[in-house]
Tab-separated table of C-alpha atoms in Angstrom:
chain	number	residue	atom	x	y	z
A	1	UNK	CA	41.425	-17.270	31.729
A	2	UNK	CA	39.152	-19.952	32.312
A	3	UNK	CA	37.805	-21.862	29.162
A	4	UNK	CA	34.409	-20.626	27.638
A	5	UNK	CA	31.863	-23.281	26.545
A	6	UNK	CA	29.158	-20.240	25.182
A	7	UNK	CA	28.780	-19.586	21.843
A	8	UNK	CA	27.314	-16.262	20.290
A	9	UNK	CA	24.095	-17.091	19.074
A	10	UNK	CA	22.102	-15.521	15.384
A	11	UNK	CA	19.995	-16.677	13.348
A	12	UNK	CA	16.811	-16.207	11.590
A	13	UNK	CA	13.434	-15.597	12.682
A	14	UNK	CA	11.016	-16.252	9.967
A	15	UNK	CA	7.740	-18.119	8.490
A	16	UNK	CA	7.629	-20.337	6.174
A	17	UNK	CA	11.194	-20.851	7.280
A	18	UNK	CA	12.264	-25.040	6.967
A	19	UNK	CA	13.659	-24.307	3.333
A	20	UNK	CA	15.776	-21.337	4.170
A	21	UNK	CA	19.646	-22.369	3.668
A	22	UNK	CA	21.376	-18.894	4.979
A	23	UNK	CA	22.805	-21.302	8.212
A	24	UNK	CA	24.350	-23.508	6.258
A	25	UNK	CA	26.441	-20.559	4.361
A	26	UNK	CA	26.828	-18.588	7.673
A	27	UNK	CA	27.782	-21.650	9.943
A	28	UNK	CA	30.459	-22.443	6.568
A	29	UNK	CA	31.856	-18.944	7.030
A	30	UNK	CA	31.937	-18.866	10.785
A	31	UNK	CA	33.953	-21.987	10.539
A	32	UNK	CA	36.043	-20.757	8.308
A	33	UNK	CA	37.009	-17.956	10.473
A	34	UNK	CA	37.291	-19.834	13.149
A	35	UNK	CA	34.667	-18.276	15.004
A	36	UNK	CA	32.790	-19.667	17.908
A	37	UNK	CA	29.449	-18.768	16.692
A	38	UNK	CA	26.104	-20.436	15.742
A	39	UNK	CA	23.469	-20.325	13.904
A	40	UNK	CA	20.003	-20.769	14.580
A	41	UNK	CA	16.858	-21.314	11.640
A	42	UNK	CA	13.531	-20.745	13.763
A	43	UNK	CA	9.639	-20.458	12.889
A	44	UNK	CA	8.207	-17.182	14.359
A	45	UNK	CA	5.008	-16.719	13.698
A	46	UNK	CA	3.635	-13.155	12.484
A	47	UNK	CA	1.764	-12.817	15.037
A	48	UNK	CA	4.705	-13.934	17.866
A	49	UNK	CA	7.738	-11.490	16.359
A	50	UNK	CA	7.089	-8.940	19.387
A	51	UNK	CA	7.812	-12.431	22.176
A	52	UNK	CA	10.585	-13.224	19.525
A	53	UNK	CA	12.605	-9.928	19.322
A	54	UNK	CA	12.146	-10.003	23.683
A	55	UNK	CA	13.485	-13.622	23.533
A	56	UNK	CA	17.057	-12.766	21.438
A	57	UNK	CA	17.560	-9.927	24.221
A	58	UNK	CA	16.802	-12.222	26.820
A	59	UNK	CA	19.092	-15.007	25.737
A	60	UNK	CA	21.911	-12.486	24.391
A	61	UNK	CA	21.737	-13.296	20.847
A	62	UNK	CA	24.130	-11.299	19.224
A	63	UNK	CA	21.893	-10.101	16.290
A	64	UNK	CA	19.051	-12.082	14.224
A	65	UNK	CA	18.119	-12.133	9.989
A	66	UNK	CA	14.342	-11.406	9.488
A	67	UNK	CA	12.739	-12.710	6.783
A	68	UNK	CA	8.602	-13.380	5.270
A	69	UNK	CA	6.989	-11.806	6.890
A	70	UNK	CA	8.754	-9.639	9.514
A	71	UNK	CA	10.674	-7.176	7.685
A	72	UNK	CA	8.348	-4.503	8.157
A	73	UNK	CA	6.810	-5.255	11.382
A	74	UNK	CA	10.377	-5.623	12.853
A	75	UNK	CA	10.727	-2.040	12.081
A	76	UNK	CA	9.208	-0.529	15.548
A	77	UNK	CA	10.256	-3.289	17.453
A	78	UNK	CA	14.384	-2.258	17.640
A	79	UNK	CA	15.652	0.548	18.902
A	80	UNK	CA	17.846	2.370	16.445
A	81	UNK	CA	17.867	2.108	12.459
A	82	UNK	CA	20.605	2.512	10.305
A	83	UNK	CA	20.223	5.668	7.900
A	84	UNK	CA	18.921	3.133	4.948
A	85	UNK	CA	16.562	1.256	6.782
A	86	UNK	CA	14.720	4.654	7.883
A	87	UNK	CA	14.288	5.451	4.677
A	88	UNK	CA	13.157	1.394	3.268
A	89	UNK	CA	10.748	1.167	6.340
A	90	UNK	CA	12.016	-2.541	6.409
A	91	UNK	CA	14.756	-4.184	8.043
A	92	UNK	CA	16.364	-7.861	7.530
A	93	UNK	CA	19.173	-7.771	10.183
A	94	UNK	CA	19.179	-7.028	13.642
A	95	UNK	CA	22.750	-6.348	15.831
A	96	UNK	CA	22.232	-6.394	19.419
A	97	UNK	CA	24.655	-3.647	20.832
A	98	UNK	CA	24.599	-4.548	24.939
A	99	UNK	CA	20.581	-4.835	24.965
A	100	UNK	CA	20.610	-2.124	22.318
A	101	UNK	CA	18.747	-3.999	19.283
A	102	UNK	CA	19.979	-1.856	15.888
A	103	UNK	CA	18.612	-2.616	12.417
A	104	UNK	CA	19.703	-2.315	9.148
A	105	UNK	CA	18.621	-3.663	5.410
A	106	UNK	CA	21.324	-5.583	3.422
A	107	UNK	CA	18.735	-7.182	0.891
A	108	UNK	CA	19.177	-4.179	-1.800
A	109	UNK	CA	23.243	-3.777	-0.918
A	110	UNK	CA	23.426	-7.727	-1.573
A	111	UNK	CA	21.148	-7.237	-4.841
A	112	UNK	CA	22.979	-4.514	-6.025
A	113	UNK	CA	26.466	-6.345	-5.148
A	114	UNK	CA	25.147	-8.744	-7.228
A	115	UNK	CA	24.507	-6.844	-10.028
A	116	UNK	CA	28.262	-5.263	-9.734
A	117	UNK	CA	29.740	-8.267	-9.997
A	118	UNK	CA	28.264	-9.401	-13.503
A	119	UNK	CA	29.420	-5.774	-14.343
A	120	UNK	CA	26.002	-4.600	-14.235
A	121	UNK	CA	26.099	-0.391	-13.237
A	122	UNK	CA	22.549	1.039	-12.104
A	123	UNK	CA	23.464	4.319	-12.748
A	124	UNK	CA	21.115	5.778	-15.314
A	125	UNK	CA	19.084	2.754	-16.052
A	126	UNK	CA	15.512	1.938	-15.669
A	127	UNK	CA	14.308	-0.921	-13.051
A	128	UNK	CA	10.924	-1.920	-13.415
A	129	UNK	CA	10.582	-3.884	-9.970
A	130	UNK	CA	7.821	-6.555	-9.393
A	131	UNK	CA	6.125	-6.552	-6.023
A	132	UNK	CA	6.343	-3.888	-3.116
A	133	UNK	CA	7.199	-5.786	-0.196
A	134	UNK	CA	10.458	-5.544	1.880
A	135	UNK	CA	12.612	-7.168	-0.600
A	136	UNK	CA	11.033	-4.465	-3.352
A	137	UNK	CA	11.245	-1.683	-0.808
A	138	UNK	CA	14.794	-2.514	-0.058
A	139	UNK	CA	16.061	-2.812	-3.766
A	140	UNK	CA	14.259	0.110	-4.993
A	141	UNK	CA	16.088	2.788	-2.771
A	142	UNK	CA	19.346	1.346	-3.176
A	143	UNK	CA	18.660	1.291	-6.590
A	144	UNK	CA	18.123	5.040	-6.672
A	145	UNK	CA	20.751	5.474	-4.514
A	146	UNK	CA	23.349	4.161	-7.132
A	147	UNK	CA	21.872	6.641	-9.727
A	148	UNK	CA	18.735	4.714	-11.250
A	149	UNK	CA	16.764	6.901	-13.616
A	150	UNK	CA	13.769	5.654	-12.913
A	151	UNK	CA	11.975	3.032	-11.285
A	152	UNK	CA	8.959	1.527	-12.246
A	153	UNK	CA	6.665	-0.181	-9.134
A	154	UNK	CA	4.004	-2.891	-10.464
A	155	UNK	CA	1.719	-3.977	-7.960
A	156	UNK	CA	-1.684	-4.923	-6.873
A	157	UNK	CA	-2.307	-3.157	-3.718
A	158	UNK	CA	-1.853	0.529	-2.424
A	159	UNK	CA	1.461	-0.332	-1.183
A	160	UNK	CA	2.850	0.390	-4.703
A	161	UNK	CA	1.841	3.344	-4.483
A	162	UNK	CA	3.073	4.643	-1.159
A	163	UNK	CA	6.760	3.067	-2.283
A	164	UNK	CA	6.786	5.113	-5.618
A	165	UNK	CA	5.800	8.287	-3.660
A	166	UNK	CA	8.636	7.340	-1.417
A	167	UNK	CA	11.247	7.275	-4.132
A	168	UNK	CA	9.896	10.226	-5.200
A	169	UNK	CA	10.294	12.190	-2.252
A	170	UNK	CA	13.347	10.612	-0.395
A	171	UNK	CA	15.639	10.195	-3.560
A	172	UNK	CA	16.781	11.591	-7.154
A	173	UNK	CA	15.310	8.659	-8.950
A	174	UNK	CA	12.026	9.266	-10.910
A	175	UNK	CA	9.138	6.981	-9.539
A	176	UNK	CA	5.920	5.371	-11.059
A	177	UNK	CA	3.591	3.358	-10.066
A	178	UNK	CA	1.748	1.062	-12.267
A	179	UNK	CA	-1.224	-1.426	-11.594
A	180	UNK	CA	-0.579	-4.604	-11.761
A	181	UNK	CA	-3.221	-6.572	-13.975
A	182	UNK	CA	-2.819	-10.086	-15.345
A	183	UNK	CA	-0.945	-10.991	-18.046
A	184	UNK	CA	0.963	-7.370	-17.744
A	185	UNK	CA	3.207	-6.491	-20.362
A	186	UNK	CA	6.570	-5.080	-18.985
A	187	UNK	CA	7.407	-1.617	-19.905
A	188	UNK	CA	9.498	-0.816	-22.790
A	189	UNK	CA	11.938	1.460	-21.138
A	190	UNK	CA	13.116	-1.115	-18.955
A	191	UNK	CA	17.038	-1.965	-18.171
A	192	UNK	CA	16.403	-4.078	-15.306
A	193	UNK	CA	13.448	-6.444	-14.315
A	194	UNK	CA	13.322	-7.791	-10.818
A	195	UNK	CA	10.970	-10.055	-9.547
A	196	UNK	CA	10.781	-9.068	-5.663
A	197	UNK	CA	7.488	-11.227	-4.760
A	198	UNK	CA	7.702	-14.452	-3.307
A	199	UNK	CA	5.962	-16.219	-6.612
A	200	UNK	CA	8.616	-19.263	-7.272
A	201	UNK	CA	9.788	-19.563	-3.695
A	202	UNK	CA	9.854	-23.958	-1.949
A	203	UNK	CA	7.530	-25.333	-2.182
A	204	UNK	CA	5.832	-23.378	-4.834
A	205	UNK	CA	8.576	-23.580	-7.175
A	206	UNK	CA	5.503	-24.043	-10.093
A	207	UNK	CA	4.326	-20.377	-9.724
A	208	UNK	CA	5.884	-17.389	-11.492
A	209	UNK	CA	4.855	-13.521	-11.667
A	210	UNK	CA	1.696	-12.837	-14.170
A	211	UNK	CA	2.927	-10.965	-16.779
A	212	UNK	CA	3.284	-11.182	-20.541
A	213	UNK	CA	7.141	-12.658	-21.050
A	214	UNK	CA	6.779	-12.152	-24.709
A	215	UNK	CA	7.235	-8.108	-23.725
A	216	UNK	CA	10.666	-9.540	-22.071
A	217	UNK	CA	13.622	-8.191	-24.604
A	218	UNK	CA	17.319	-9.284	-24.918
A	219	UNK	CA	18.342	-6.112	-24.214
A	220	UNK	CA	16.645	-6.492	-20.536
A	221	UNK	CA	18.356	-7.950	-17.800
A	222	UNK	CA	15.995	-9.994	-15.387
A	223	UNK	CA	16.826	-10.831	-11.566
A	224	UNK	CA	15.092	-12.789	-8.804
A	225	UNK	CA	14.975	-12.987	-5.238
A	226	UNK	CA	14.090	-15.432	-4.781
A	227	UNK	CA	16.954	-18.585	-3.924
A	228	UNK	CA	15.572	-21.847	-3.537
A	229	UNK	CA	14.915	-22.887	-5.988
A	230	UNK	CA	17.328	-20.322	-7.928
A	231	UNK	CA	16.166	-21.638	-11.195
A	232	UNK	CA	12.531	-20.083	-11.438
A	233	UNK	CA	10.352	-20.087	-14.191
A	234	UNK	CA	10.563	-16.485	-14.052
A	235	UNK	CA	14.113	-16.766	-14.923
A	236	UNK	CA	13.665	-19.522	-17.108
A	237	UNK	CA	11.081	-17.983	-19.160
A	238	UNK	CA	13.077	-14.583	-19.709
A	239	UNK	CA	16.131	-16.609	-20.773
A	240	UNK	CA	13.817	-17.912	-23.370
A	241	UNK	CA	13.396	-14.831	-24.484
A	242	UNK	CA	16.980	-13.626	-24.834
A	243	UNK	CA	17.519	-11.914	-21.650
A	244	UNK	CA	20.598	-11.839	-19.383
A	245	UNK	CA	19.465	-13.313	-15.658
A	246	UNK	CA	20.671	-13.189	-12.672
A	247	UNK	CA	19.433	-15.920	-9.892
A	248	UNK	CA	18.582	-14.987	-6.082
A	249	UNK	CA	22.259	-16.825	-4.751
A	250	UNK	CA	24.334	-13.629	-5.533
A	251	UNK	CA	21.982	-11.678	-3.088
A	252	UNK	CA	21.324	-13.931	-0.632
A	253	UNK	CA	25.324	-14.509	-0.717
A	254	UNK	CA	25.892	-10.830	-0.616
A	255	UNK	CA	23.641	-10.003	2.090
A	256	UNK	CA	24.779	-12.828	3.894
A	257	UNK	CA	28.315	-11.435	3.876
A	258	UNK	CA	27.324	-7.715	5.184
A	259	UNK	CA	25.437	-9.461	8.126
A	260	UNK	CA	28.298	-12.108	8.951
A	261	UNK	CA	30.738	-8.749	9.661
A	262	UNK	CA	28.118	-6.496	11.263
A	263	UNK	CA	27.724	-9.216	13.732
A	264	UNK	CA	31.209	-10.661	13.979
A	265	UNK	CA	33.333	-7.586	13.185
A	266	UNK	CA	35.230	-9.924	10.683
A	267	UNK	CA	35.646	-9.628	6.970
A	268	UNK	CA	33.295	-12.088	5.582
A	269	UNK	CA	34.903	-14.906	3.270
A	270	UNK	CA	32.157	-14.375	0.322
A	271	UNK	CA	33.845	-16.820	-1.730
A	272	UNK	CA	33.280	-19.613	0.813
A	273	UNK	CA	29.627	-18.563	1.310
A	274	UNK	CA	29.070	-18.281	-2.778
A	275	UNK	CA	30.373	-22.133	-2.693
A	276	UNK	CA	28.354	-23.610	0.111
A	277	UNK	CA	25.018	-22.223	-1.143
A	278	UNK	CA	26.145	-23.827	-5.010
A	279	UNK	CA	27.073	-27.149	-3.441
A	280	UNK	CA	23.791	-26.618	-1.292
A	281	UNK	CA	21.889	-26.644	-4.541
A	282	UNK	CA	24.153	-28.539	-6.713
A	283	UNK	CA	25.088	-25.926	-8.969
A	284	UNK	CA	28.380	-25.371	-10.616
């Protein structure tokens, strides 16, 4: 058999997009494996995702990540959704199955992975989620589908409201939604507080969610998203307060490691992946 120079090609279609690090874990675990595969970071504009998605069947890219701000409007633009993703209405992985494009969500399966492995169980508790964008959308129904109680959507727009009816009607978990005004207090009830906006995210790593922290408990645990820069002043201020945090590199590790086998067929090595993104950031 003659020797073949072709690599399978993924990546990430996404904007802003310069700061995003998932290559440099993916191209770690492909190597790794020893797979011939590469990865490819590229600025799609909102308004160019339709040319985009045409382009990765027209080039046979094996599958594509979709991040700010496609994950909704990618959702009409594949073919076939995975059971999940028709009930999130947002996707953040693509396969493509022979010119058949197929999407799925791994953003709430890598949250909640990430809350497993601190030993943290969902079942019963109360997540009061910030935000109602994919990442919210995504984290909410996988939170309800590993038992939540309730769930608790603070927002500022009418999209808050159609994700709480959602959770309402498509799962067991108890929904409300609740306005978000500045300087919010969380609710008492809360287990879990997740901050699912894009407040903290490079180069804005001086913004964090309006709310009142003081209302932040020990008894709370508080998660980002976001990754880079892990250590938010979201997190940083709930620490303050007592709370138990949990940073956006066990997520973006997690999800990372579902998309790596849906595309590859190959067990993903999650350790290596967990170890380039804290090198990547200089953590320990």
């Amino acid at each position: 058999m003659a020797k073949c120079y072709r690599s399978e090609l993924v990546g990430v279609f996404g904007c802003p997009i310069d700061e995003n690090p998932t290559g440099v874990m993916e191209e770690a675990a492909f190597a790794a494996k020893g797979l011939d595969f590469r990865y490819i970071t590229m600025k799609v504009e909102k308004d160019d995702l339709e040319a985009a998605m045409k382009g990765l069947r027209a080039v046979n890219m094996r599958g594509i990540n979709l991040t700010i701000p496609h994950k909704v409007n990618a959702v009409k633009l594949v073919d076939e959704l995975s059971p999940e993703a028709q009930v999130i209405g947002a996707i953040n992985v693509v396969v493509n199955k022979n010119g058949v494009l197929w999407g799925d969500n791994s953003d709430g399966k890598g949250f909640m992975k990430s809350l497993t492995d601190r030993g943290i169980d969902a079942a019963g508790k109360t997540f009061t989620i910030l935000g109602a964008g994919g990442a919210a959308r995504a984290i909410a129904v996988e939170a309800a589908m590993h038992g939540a109680s309730k769930i608790n959507i603070v927002n500022v727009s009418a999209r808050g409201e159609e994700l709480s009816a959602l959770i309402n009607e498509k799962t067991q978990a108890k929904a409300e939604y609740i306005s978000w005004i500045p300087g919010i207090k969380v609710p008492e009830e809360t287990d879990i507080l997740v901050n699912a906006t894009p407040l903290g995210l490079y180069p804005n790593v001086n913004e964090r969610p309006d709310i009142d922290y003081s209302s932040i408990t020990p008894e709370m645990t508080v998660c980002d998203v976001i990754f880079n820069d892990p250590n938010t002043l979201f997190l940083q201020a709930a620490a303050g307060q007592g709370a138990e945090t949990v940073n956006g590199l066990g997520m973006l590790a997690n999800q990372g490691a579902i998309n790596f086998t849906l595309w590859t067929g190959v067990e993903a090595p999650v350790d290596v992946m967990t170890e380039t993104l804290k090198k990547e950031f200089n953590l320990k």
